[in-house]
Short mmCIF file of C-alpha atoms in Angstrom, two decimals:
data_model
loop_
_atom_site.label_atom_id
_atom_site.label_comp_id
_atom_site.label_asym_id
_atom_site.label_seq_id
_atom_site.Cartn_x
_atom_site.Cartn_y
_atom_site.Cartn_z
CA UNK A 98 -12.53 -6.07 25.51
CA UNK A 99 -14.02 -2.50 25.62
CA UNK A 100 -16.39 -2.68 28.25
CA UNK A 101 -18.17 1.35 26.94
CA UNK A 102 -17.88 3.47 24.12
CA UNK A 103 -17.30 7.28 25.85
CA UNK A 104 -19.64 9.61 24.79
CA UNK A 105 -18.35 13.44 24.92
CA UNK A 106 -20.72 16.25 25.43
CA UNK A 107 -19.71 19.45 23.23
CA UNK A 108 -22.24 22.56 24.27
CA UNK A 109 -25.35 21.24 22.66
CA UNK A 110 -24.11 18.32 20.86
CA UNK A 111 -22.85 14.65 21.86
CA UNK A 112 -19.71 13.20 19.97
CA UNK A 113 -19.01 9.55 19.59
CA UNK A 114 -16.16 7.98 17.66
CA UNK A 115 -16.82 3.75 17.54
CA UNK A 116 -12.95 2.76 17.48
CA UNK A 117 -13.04 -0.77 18.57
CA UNK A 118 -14.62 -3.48 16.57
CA UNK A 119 -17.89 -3.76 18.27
CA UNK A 120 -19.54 -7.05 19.87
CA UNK A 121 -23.35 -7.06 19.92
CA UNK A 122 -23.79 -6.16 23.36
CA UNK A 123 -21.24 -3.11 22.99
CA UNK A 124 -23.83 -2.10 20.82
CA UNK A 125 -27.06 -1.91 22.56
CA UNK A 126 -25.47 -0.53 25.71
CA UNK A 127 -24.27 1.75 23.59
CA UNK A 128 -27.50 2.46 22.02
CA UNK A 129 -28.79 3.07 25.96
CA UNK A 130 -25.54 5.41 26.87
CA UNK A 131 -26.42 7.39 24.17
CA UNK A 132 -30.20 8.01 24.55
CA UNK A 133 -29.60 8.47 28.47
CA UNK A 134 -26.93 11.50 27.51
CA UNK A 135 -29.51 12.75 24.80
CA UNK A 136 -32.40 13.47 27.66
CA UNK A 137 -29.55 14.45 30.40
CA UNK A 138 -28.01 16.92 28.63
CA UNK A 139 -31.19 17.98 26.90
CA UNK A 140 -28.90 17.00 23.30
CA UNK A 141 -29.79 18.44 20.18
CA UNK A 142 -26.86 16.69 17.65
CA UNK A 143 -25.35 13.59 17.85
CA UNK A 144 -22.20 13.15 16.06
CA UNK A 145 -20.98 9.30 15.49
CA UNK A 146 -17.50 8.91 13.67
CA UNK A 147 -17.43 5.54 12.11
CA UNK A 148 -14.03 6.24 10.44
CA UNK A 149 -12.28 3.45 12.23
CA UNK A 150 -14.89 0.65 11.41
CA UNK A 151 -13.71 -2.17 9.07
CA UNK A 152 -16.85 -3.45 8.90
CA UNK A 153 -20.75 -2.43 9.34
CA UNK A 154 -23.13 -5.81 9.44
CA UNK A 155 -27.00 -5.52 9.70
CA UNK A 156 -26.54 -5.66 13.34
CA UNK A 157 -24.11 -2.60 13.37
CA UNK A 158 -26.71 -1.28 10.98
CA UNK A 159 -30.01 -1.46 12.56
CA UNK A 160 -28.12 0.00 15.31
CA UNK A 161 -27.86 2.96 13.86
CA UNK A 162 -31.12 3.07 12.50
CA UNK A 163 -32.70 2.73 16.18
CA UNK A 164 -30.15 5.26 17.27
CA UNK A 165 -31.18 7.83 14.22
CA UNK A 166 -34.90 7.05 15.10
CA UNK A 167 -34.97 7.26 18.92
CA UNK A 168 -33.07 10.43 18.71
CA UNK A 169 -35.39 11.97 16.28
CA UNK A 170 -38.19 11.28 19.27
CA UNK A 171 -36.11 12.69 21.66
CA UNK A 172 -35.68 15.58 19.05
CA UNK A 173 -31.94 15.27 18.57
CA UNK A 174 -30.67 15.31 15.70
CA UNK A 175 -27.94 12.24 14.50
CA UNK A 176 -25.06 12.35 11.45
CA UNK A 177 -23.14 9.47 11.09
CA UNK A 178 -20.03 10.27 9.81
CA UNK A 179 -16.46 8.81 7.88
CA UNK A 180 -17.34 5.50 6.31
CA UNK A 181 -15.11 3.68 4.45
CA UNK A 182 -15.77 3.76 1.06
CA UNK A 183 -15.45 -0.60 1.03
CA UNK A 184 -17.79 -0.49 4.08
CA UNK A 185 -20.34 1.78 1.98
CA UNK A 186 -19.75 -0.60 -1.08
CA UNK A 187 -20.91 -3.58 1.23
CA UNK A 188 -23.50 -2.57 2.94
CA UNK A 189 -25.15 -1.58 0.00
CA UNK A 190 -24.68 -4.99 -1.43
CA UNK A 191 -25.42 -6.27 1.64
CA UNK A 192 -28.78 -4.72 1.30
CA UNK A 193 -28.84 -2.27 4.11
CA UNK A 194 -29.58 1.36 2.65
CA UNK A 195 -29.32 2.91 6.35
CA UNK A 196 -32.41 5.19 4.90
CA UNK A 197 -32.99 8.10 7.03
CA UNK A 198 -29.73 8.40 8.29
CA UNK A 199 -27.69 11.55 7.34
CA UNK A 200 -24.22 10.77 6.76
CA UNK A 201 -21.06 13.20 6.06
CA UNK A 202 -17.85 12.49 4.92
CA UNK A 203 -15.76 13.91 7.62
CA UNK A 204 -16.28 15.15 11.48
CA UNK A 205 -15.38 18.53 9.77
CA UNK A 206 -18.32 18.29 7.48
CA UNK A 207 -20.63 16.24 9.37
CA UNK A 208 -20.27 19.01 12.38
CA UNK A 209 -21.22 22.12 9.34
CA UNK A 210 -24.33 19.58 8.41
CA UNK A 211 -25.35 18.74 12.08
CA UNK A 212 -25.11 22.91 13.09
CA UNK A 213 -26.97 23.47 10.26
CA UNK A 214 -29.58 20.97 10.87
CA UNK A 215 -30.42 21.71 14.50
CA UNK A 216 -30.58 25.68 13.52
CA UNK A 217 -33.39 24.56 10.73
CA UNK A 218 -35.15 23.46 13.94
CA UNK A 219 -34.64 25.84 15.97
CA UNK A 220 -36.48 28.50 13.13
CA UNK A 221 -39.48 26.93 13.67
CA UNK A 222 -39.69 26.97 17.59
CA UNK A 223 -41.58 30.13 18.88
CA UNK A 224 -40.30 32.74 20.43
CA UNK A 225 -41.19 32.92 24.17
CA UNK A 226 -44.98 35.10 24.59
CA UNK A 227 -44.92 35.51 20.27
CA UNK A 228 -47.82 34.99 19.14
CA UNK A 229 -47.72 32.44 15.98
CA UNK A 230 -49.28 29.87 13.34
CA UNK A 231 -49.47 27.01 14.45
CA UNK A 232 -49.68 25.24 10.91
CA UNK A 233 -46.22 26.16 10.54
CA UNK A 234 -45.39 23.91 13.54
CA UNK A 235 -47.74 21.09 12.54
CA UNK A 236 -45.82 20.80 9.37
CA UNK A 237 -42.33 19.82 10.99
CA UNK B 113 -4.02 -27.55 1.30
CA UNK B 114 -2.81 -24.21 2.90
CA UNK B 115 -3.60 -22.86 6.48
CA UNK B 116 -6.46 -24.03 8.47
CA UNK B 117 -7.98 -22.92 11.98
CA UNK B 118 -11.36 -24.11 13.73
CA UNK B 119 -12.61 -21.63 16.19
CA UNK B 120 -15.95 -22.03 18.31
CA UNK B 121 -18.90 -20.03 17.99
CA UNK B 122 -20.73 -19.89 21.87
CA UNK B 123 -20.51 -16.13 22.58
CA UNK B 124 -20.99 -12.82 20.97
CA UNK B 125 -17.34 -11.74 21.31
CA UNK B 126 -16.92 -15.24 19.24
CA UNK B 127 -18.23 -13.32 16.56
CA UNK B 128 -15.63 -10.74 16.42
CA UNK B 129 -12.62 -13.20 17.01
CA UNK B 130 -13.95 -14.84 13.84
CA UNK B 131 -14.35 -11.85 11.86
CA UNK B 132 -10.74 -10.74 12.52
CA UNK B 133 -9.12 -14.11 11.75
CA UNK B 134 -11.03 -13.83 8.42
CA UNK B 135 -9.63 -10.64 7.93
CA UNK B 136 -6.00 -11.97 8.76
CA UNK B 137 -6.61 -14.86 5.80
CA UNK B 138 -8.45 -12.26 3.29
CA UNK B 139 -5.28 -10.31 3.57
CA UNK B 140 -2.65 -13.12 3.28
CA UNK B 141 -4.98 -14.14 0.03
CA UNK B 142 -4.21 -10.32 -1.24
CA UNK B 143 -8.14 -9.72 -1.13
CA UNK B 144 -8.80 -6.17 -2.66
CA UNK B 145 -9.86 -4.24 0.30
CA UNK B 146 -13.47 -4.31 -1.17
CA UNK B 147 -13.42 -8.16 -0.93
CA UNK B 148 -11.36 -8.31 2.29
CA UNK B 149 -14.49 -6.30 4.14
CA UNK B 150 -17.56 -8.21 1.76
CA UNK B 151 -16.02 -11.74 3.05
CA UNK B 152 -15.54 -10.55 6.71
CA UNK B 153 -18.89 -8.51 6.88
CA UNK B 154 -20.60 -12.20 5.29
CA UNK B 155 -19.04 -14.07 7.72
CA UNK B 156 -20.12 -11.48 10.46
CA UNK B 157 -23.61 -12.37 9.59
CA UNK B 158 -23.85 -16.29 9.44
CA UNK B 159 -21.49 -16.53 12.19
CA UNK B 160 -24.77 -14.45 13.92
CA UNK B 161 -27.25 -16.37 12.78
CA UNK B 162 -25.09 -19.61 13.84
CA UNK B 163 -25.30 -18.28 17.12
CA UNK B 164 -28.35 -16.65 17.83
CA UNK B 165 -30.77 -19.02 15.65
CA UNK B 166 -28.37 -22.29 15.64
CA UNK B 167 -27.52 -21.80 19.70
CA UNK B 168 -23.68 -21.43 18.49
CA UNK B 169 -21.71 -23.85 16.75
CA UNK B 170 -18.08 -23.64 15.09
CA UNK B 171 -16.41 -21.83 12.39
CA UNK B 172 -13.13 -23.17 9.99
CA UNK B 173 -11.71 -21.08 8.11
CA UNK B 174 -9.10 -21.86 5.44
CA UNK B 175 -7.07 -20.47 3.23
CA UNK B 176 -6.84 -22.10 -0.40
CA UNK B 177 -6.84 -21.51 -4.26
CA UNK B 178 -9.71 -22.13 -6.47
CA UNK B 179 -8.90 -22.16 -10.30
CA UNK B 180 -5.44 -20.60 -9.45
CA UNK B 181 -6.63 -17.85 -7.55
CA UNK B 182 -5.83 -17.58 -3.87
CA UNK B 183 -9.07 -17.86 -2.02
CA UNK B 184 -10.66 -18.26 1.38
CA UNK B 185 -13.24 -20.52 2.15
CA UNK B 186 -14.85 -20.51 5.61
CA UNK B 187 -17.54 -23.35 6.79
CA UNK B 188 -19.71 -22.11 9.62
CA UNK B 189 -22.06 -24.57 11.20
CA UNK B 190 -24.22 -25.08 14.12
CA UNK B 191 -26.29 -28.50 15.34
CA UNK B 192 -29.38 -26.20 16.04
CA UNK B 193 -33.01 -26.81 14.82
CA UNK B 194 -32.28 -26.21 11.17
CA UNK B 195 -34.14 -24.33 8.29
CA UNK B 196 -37.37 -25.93 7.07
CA UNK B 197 -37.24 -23.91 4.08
CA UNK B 198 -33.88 -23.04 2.90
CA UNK B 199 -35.66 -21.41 -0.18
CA UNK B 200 -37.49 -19.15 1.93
CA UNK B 201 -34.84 -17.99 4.27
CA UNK B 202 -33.07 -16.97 1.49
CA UNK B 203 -35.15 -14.71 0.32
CA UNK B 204 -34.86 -11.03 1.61
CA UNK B 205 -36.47 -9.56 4.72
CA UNK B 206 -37.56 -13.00 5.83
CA UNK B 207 -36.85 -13.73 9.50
CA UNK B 208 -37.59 -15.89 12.19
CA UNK B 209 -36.57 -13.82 14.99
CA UNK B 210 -36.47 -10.15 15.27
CA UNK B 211 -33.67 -9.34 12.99
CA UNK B 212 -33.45 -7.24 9.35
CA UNK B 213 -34.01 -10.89 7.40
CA UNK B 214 -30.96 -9.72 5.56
CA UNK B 215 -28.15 -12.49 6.72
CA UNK B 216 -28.10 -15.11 4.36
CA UNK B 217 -29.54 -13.55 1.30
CA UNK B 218 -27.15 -10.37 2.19
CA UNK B 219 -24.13 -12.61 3.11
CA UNK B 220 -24.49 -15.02 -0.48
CA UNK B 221 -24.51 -11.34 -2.61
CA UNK B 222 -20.75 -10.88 -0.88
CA UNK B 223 -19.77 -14.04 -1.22
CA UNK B 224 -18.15 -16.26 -5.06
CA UNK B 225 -19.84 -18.97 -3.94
CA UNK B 226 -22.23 -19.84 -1.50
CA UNK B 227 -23.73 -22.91 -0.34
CA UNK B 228 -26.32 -23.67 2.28
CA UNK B 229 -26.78 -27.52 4.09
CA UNK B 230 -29.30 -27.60 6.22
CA UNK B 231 -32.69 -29.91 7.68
CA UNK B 232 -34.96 -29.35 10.49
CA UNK B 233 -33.56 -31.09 13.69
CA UNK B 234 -30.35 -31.44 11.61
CA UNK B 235 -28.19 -28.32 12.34
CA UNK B 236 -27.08 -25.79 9.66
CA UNK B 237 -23.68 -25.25 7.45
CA UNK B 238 -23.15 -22.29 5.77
CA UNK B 239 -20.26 -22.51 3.39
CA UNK B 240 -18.45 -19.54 1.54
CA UNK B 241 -15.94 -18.72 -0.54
CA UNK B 242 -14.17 -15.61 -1.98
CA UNK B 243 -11.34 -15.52 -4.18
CA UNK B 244 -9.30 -13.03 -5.75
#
């Protein structure tokens, strides 16, 4: 058994491909791994490649979720990426819409959407000393 | 009767055993790959349950032919406390513990058939089939 998934750090954005077929507690410690990398190396993407999964259960699922929502606190930004098309099929039968998760087709294109994502952010930060509106901040 | 295997259901890694021997029958039944993943994400999910609301249990899977189709049919049961109300833990979002509510209404939408034994103090069975 695969005791970790490894977590790669690429300039301002953390890579993850899930290649093994996950047990439960795979799962959350890789649900800790990943938020401890977020806040070390001050993250701003996260990058998960799912292309090898046969299967995603509400388990796998939720994981997600919490990992899309706890990195949106830590203001990183998460694409999951490379679902099977049979996988997609099921978990929407299943009943699992994995709502507010952005998802790409490919590392390719999830990498375009995630660079494009984190520079929308970055637009709205101030410039060091600039003086700005703040409603424009209190909208994000 | 074709191929039959028990395996037990006490640990989480259990869980994935089970889903890759369904896998292995699903593909010797010449699922689609649609139905191959639907049965082995369903059993995924009751095996769970089995485990984490039934204190573990055993699974069977089997391989067999229903109206001339190939098929496999899986039991999965546990001798935990049981559902009081089957009709409400069928119905989406409802949970007992802390999870998504969605494993046996979620796991009966993959499934051909589905069928759910179960009493309070009595253990649960979870029976499914899926042919091709």
């Amino acid at each position: 058994m695969v005791e970790r998934i490894p977590i790669l750090k690429m300039g301002n954005f953390l890579l993850l491909s899930i290649q093994v077929d996950m047990h439960d507690q795979l799962a959350l410690d890789l649900q800790e791994d990943l938020t401890a990398q977020i806040v070390k190396h001050r993250s701003r993407g996260v990058l998960i490649d799912i292309s090898a999964l046969e299967i995603v259960d509400s388990f796998i699922g939720r994981m997600l979720s919490h990992i899309a929502q706890v990195s949106r606190i830590l203001d990183a930004k998460v694409i999951v990426v490379g679902m099977q098309p049979a996988v997609a099929i099921t978990l929407v039968e299943l009943g699992l819409s994995l709502e507010g998760i952005a998802t790409a087709l490919n590392v390719e294109k999830g990498m375009r959407r995630l660079e494009k994502m984190v520079d929308d952010d970055m637009i709205l930060e101030p410039e060091s000393g600039e003086a700005r509106d703040i409603s424009v901040e209190a909208g994000d | 009767m074709g191929k039959r295997e028990t395996f037990p259901l006490k640990q989480e890694t259990d869980i994935v055993l089970i889903r890759q021997r369904v896998r292995k029958y699903a593909e010797e039944a010449k699922l689609g790959i649609v139905s191959q993943t639907k049965i082995v994400t369903a059993a995924s999910e009751i095996a769970r349950n089995a485990l984490i609301y039934g204190g573990g249990g055993e699974c069977v899977v089997e391989a067999c032919s229903r109206d001339g189709r190939s098929a496999v049919y899986l039991c999965i049961s546990d001798s935990g406390a049981g559902i009081a109300d089957i009709d409400r833990a069928m119905v989406d979002g409802y949970t007992s513990g802390s999870g998504l509510g969605l494993g046996l209404s979620g796991a009966k939408r993959l499934v051909d058939a589905f069928a759910i034994d179960s009493a309070p103090g009595q253990g649960t069975r979870v029976e499914l089939w899926k042919w091709r």
